Short mmCIF file of C-alpha atoms in Angstrom, two decimals:
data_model
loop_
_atom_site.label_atom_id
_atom_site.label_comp_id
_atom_site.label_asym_id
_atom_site.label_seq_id
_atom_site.Cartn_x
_atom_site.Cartn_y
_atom_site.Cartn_z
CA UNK O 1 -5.12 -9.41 -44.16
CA UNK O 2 -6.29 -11.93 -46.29
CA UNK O 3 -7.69 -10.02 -49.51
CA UNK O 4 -9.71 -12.05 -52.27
CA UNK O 5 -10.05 -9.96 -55.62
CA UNK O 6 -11.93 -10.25 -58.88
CA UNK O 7 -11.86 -8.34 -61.22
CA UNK O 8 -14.18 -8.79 -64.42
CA UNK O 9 -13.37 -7.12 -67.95
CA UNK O 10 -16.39 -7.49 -70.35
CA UNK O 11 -16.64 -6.09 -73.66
CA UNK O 12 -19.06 -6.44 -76.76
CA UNK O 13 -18.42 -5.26 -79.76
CA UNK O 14 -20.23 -4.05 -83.13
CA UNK O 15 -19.31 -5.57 -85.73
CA UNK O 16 -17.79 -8.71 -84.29
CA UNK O 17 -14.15 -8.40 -83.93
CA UNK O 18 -12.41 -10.97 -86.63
CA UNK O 19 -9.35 -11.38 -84.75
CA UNK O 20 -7.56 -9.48 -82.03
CA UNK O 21 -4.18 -9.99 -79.30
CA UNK O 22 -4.59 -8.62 -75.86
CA UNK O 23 -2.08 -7.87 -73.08
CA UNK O 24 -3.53 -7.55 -69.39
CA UNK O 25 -1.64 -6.62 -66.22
CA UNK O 26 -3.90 -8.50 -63.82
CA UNK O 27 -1.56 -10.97 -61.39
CA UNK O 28 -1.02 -9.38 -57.88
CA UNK O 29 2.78 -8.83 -57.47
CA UNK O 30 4.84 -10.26 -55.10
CA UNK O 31 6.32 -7.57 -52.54
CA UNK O 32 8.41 -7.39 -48.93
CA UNK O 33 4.31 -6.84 -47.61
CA UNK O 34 2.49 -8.66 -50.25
CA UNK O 35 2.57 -12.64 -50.62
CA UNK O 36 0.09 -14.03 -54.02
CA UNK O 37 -1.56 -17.11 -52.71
CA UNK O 38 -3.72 -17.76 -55.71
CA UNK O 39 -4.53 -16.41 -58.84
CA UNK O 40 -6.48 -17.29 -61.74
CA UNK O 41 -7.32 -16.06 -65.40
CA UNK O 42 -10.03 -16.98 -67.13
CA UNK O 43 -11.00 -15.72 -70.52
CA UNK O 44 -14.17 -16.66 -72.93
CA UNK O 45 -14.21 -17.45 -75.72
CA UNK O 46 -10.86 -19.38 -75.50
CA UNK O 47 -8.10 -17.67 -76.77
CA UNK O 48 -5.80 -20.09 -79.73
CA UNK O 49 -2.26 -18.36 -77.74
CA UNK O 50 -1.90 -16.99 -74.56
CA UNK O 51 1.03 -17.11 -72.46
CA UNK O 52 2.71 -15.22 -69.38
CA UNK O 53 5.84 -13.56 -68.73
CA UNK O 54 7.35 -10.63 -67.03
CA UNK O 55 7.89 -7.66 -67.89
CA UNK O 56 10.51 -4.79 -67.46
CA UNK O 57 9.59 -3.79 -64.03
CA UNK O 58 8.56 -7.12 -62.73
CA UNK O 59 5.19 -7.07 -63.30
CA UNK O 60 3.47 -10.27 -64.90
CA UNK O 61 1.98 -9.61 -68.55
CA UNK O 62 -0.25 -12.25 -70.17
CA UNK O 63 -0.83 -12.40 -73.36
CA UNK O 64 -2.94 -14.01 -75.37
CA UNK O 65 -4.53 -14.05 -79.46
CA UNK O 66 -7.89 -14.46 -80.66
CA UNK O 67 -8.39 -15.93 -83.88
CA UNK O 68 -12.13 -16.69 -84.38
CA UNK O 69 -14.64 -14.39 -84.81
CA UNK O 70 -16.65 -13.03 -81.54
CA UNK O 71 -18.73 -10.05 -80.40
CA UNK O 72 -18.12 -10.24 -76.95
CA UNK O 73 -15.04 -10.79 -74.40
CA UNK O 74 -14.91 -11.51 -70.87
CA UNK O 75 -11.62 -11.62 -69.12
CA UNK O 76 -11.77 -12.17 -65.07
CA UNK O 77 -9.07 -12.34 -62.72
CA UNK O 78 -9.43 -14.09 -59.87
CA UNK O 79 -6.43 -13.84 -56.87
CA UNK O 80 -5.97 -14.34 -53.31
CA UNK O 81 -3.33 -12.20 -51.89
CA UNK O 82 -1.78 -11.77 -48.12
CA UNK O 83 -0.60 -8.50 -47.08
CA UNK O 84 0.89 -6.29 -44.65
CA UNK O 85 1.38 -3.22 -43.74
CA UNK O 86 4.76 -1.76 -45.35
CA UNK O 87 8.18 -1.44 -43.56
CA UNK O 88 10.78 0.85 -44.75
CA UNK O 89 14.00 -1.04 -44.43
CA UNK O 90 16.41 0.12 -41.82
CA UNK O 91 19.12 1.13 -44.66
CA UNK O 92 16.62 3.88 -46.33
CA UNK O 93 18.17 7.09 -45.68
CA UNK O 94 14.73 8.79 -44.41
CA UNK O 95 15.99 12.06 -42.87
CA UNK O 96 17.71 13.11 -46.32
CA UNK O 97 16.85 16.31 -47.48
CA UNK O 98 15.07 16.55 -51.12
CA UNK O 99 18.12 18.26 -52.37
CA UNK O 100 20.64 15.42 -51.43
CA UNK O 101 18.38 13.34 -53.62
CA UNK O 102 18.04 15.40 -56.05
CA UNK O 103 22.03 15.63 -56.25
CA UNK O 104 22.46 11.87 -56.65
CA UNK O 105 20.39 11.47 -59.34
CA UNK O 106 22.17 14.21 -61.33
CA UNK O 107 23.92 12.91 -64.87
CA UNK O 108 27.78 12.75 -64.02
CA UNK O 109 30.21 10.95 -66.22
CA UNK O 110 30.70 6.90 -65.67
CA UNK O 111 28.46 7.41 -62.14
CA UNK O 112 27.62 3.81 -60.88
CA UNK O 113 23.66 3.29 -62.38
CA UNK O 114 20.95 3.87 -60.08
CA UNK O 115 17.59 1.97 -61.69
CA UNK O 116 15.50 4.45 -59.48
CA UNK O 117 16.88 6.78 -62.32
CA UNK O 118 14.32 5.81 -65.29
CA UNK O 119 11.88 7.38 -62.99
CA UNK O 120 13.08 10.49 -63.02
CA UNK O 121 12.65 10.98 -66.37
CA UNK O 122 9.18 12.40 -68.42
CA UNK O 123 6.95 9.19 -69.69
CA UNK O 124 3.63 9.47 -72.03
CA UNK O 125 1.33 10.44 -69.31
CA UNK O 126 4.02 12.85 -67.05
CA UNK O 127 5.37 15.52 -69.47
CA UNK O 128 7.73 17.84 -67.99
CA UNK O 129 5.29 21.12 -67.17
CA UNK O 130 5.94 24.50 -65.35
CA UNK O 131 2.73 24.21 -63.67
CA UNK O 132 3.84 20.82 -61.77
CA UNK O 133 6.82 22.78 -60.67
CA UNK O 134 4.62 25.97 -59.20
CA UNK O 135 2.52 23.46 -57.40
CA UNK O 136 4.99 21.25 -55.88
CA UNK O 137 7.14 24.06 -54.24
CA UNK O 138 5.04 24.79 -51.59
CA UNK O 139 6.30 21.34 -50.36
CA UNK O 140 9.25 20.87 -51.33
CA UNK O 141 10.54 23.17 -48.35
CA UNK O 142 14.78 23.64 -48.18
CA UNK O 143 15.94 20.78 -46.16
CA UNK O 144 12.92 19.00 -45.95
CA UNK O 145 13.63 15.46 -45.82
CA UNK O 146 11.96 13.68 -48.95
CA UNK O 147 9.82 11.43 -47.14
CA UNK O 148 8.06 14.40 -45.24
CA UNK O 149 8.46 16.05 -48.76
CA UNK O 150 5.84 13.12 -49.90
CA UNK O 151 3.75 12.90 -46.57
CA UNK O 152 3.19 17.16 -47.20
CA UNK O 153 2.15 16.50 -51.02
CA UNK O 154 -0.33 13.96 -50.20
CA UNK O 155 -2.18 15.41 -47.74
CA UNK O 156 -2.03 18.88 -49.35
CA UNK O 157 -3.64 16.90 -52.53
CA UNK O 158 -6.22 15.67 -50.81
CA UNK O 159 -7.46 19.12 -49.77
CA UNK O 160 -7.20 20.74 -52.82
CA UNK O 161 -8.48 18.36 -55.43
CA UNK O 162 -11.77 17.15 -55.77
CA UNK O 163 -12.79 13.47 -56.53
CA UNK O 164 -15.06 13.50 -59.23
CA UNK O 165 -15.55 10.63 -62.01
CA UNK O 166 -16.86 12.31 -65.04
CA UNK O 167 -14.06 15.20 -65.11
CA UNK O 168 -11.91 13.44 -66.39
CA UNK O 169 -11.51 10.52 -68.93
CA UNK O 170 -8.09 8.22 -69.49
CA UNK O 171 -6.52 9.90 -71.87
CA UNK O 172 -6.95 13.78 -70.05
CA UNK O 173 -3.33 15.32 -69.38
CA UNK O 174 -2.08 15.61 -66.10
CA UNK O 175 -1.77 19.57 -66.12
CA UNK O 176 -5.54 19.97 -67.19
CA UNK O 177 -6.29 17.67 -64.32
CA UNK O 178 -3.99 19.82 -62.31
CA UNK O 179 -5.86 23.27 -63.38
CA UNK O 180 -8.91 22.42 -62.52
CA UNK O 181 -8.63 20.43 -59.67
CA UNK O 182 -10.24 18.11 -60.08
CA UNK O 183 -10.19 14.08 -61.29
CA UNK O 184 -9.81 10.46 -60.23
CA UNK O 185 -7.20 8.55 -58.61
CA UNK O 186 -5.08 7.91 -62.14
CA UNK O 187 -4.92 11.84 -62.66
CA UNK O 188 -3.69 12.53 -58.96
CA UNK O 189 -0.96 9.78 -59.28
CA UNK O 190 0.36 11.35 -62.48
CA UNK O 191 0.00 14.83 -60.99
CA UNK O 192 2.25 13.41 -57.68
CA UNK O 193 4.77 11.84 -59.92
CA UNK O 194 5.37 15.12 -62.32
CA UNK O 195 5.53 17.04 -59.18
CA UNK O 196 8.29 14.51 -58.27
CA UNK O 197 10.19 14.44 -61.72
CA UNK O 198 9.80 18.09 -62.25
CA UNK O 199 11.79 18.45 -59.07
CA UNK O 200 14.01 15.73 -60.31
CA UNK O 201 13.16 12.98 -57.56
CA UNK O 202 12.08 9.27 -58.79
CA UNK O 203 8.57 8.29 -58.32
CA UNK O 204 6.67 5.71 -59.77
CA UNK O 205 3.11 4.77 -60.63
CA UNK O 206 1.42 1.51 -58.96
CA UNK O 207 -2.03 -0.14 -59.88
CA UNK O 208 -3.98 -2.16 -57.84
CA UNK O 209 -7.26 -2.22 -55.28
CA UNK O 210 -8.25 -0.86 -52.43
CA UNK O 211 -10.43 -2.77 -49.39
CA UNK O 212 -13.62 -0.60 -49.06
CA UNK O 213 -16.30 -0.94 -46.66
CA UNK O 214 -20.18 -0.50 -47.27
CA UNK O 215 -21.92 1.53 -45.56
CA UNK O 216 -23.17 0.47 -41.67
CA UNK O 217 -25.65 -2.54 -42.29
CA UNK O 218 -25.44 -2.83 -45.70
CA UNK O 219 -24.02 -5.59 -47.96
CA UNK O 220 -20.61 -5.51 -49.91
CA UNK O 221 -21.72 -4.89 -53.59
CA UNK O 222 -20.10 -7.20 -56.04
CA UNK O 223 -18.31 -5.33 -58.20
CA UNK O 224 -19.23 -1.93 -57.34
CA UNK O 225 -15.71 -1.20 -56.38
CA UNK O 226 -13.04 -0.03 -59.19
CA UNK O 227 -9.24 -0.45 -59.61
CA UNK O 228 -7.04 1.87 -58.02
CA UNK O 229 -3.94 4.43 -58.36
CA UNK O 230 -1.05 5.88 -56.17
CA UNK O 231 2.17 7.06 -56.24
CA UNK O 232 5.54 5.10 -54.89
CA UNK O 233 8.49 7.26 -54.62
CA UNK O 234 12.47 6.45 -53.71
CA UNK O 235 14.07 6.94 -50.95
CA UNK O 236 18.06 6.25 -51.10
CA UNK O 237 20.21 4.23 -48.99
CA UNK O 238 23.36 5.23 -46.40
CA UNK O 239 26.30 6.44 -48.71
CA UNK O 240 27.65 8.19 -51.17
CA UNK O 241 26.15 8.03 -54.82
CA UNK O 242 23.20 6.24 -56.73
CA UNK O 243 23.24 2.42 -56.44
CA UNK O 244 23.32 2.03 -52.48
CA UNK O 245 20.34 -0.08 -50.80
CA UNK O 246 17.25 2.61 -50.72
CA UNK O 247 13.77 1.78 -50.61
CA UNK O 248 10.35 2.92 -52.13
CA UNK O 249 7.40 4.37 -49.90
CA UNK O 250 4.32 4.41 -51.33
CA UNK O 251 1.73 7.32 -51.05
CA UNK O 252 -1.75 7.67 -51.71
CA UNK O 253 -2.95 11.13 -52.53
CA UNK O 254 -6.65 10.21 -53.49
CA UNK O 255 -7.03 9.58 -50.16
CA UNK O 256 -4.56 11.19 -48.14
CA UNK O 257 -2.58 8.64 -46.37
CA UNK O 258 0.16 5.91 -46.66
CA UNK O 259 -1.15 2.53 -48.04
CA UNK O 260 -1.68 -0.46 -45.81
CA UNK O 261 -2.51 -3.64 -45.43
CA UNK O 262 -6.23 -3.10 -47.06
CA UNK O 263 -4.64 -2.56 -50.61
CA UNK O 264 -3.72 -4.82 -53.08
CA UNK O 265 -0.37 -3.71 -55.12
CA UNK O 266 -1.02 -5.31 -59.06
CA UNK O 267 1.88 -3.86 -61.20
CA UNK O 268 4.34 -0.54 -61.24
CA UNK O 269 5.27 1.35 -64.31
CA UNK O 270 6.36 4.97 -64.81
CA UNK O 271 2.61 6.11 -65.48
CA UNK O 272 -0.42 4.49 -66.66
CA UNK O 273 0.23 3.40 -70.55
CA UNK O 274 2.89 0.70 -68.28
CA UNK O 275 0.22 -1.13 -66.19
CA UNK O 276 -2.99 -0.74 -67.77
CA UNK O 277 -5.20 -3.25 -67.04
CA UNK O 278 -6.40 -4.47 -70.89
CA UNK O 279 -5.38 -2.99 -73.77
CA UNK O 280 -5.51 -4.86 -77.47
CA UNK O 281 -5.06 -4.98 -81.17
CA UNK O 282 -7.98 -5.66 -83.47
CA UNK O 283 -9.08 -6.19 -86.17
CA UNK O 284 -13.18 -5.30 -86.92
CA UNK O 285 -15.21 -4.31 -83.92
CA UNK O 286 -15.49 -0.54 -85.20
CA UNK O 287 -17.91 0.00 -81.83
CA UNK O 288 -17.46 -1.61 -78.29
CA UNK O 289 -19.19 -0.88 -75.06
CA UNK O 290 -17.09 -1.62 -71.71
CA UNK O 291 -18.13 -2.77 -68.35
CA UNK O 292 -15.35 -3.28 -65.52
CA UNK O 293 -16.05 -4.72 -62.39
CA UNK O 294 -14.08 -5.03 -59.36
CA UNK O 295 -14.97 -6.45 -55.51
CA UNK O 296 -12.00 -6.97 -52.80
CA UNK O 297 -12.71 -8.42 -49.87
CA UNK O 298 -11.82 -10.31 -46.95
CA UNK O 299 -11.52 -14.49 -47.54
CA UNK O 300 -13.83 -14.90 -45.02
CA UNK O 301 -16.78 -12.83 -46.24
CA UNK O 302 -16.21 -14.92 -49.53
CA UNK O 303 -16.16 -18.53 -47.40
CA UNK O 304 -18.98 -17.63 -45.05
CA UNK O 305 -21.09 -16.92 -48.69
CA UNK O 306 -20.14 -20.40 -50.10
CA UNK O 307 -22.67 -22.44 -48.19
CA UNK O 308 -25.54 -19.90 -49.15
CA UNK O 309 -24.39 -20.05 -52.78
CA UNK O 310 -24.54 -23.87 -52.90
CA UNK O 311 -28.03 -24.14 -50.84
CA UNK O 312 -29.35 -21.64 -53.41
CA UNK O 313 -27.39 -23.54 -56.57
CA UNK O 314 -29.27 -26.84 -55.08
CA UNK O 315 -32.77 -25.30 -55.11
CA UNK O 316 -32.36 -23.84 -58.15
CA UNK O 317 -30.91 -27.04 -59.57
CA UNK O 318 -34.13 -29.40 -57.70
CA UNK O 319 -36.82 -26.95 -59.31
CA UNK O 320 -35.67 -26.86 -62.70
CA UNK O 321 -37.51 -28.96 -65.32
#
């Protein structure tokens, strides 16, 4: 598919802000299923720096200082992006039990280094927690290979969690999301990913979009959709040890199914506080509202609207005084 996506940050603040440095995760990555054709960042007002470069994980972080006063900020990202539907490579190890994992990702003594292995570990938004562990078992079946260990998890998420906006808010821990059962696709990735960890399996957390379709007869709404979350975990190579050629499968428990080609991958990190979207220093702006828009679709929806917006540009252009 050919995806185009904008997404449109806009703040205003009270009191202006005096001065202030962002960092934004907003350029598409380029994967084995995922090719960037385009992209574009636009901010207002101008920033005095900005500047891109990449990150720890590959992901590309732009940067950029503000140094005049303002009371409002509107950062959009603009990208076109090719995809495909993911293909494990033929060298992943998929019939592997969970516990064969598991052992190769064990601490031994001058073991060849695995990168997979900084995802086993807790991060900000996964804490280690018993309740992760009592909630994972029930998949995590002796022998089960850790694909189908994944495949079980996110369809037995989608059952028993409920998507609901206002339970939640960004900063809400995992368990409490876990208790109750409730959430949005952020606290279901970082619910996956500790049941993962707890277990002592890699998984990861990826950002990015997903292609959603209006209802029959209806319009696409620009940005009415929202950014999205789900969970990547690894799957080792043939061999003996960490460091042989494995893979990562990605898994969507918000919706209970394997991504395709109607998402949009934007950056991986080990939980949320990695790939947020915006985040900044600054200095005055003790108040700030937040509006966040988001609308993927297909690049021909977007060229079949260009004549209409031009006819309408014209006629708006011919009647004004």
């Amino acid at each position: 598919m050919l995806l185009h996506v904008t997404h449109e940050t806009r703040y205003e603040y009270a009191p202006p802000v005096e001065t202030a440095q962002h960092l934004a995760h907003l350029k598409p990555l380029a994967t084995d299923s995922q090719r960037l054709v385009s992209h574009k960042l636009a901010i207002d007002p101008p920033p005095a720096q900005r500047s891109e470069l990449p990150d720890l994980y590959g992901n590309t972080r732009a940067f950029f200082a503000l140094e005049a006063t303002h009371d409002r900020l509107v950062v959009t990202a603009e990208s076109v992006v090719e995809t495909s539907t993911p293909v494990l490579s033929p060298a992943v190890a998929r019939e592997l039990p969970w516990e064969a994992v598991r052992e190769r990702f064990r601490f031994r003594k001058d073991a060849t280094f695995d990168a997979a292995s900084e995802f086993v570990f807790p991060s900000p938004y996964v804490p280690r927690h018993d309740d992760f562990t009592a909630y994972a078992r029930a998949s995590f079946v002796p022998g089960r290979p850790t694909f189908d260990v994944a495949m079980d998890l996110t369809e037995r998420m989608y059952g028993d969690f409920a998507y609901d906006a206002d339970s939640t808010e960004i900063n809400t821990p995992a368990v409490e999301a876990l208790a109750q059962r409730k959430g949005v696709c952020q606290d279901f990735a970082h619910i996956m990913i500790a049941c993962f960890r707890t277990m002592g399996l890699p998984a990861r957390y990826v950002s990015g979009y997903l292609l959603t379709q209006p209802p029959p007869g209806q319009p696409r709404l620009v940005g009415a959709d929202a950014s999205h979350a789900w969970v990547s975990v690894y799957l080792p190579g043939e061999g003996d040890g960490p460091g042989g050629v494995g893979g990562w499968a990605d898994f969507d428990p918000t919706n209970g199914r394997q991504p395709g080609e109607d998402y949009v991958t934007l950056a991986i990190g080990r939980d949320y506080s990695d790939v947020s979207p915006m985040r900044g220093v600054l200095h005055g702006g003790a108040r700030h509202t937040l509006r966040v828009g988001v609308t993927v679709q297909p690049v021909g929806e977007v060229i079949e609207a260009l004549p209409q917006t031009r006819t309408q540009s014209q006629s708006q252009d011919k009647e004004s005084p």
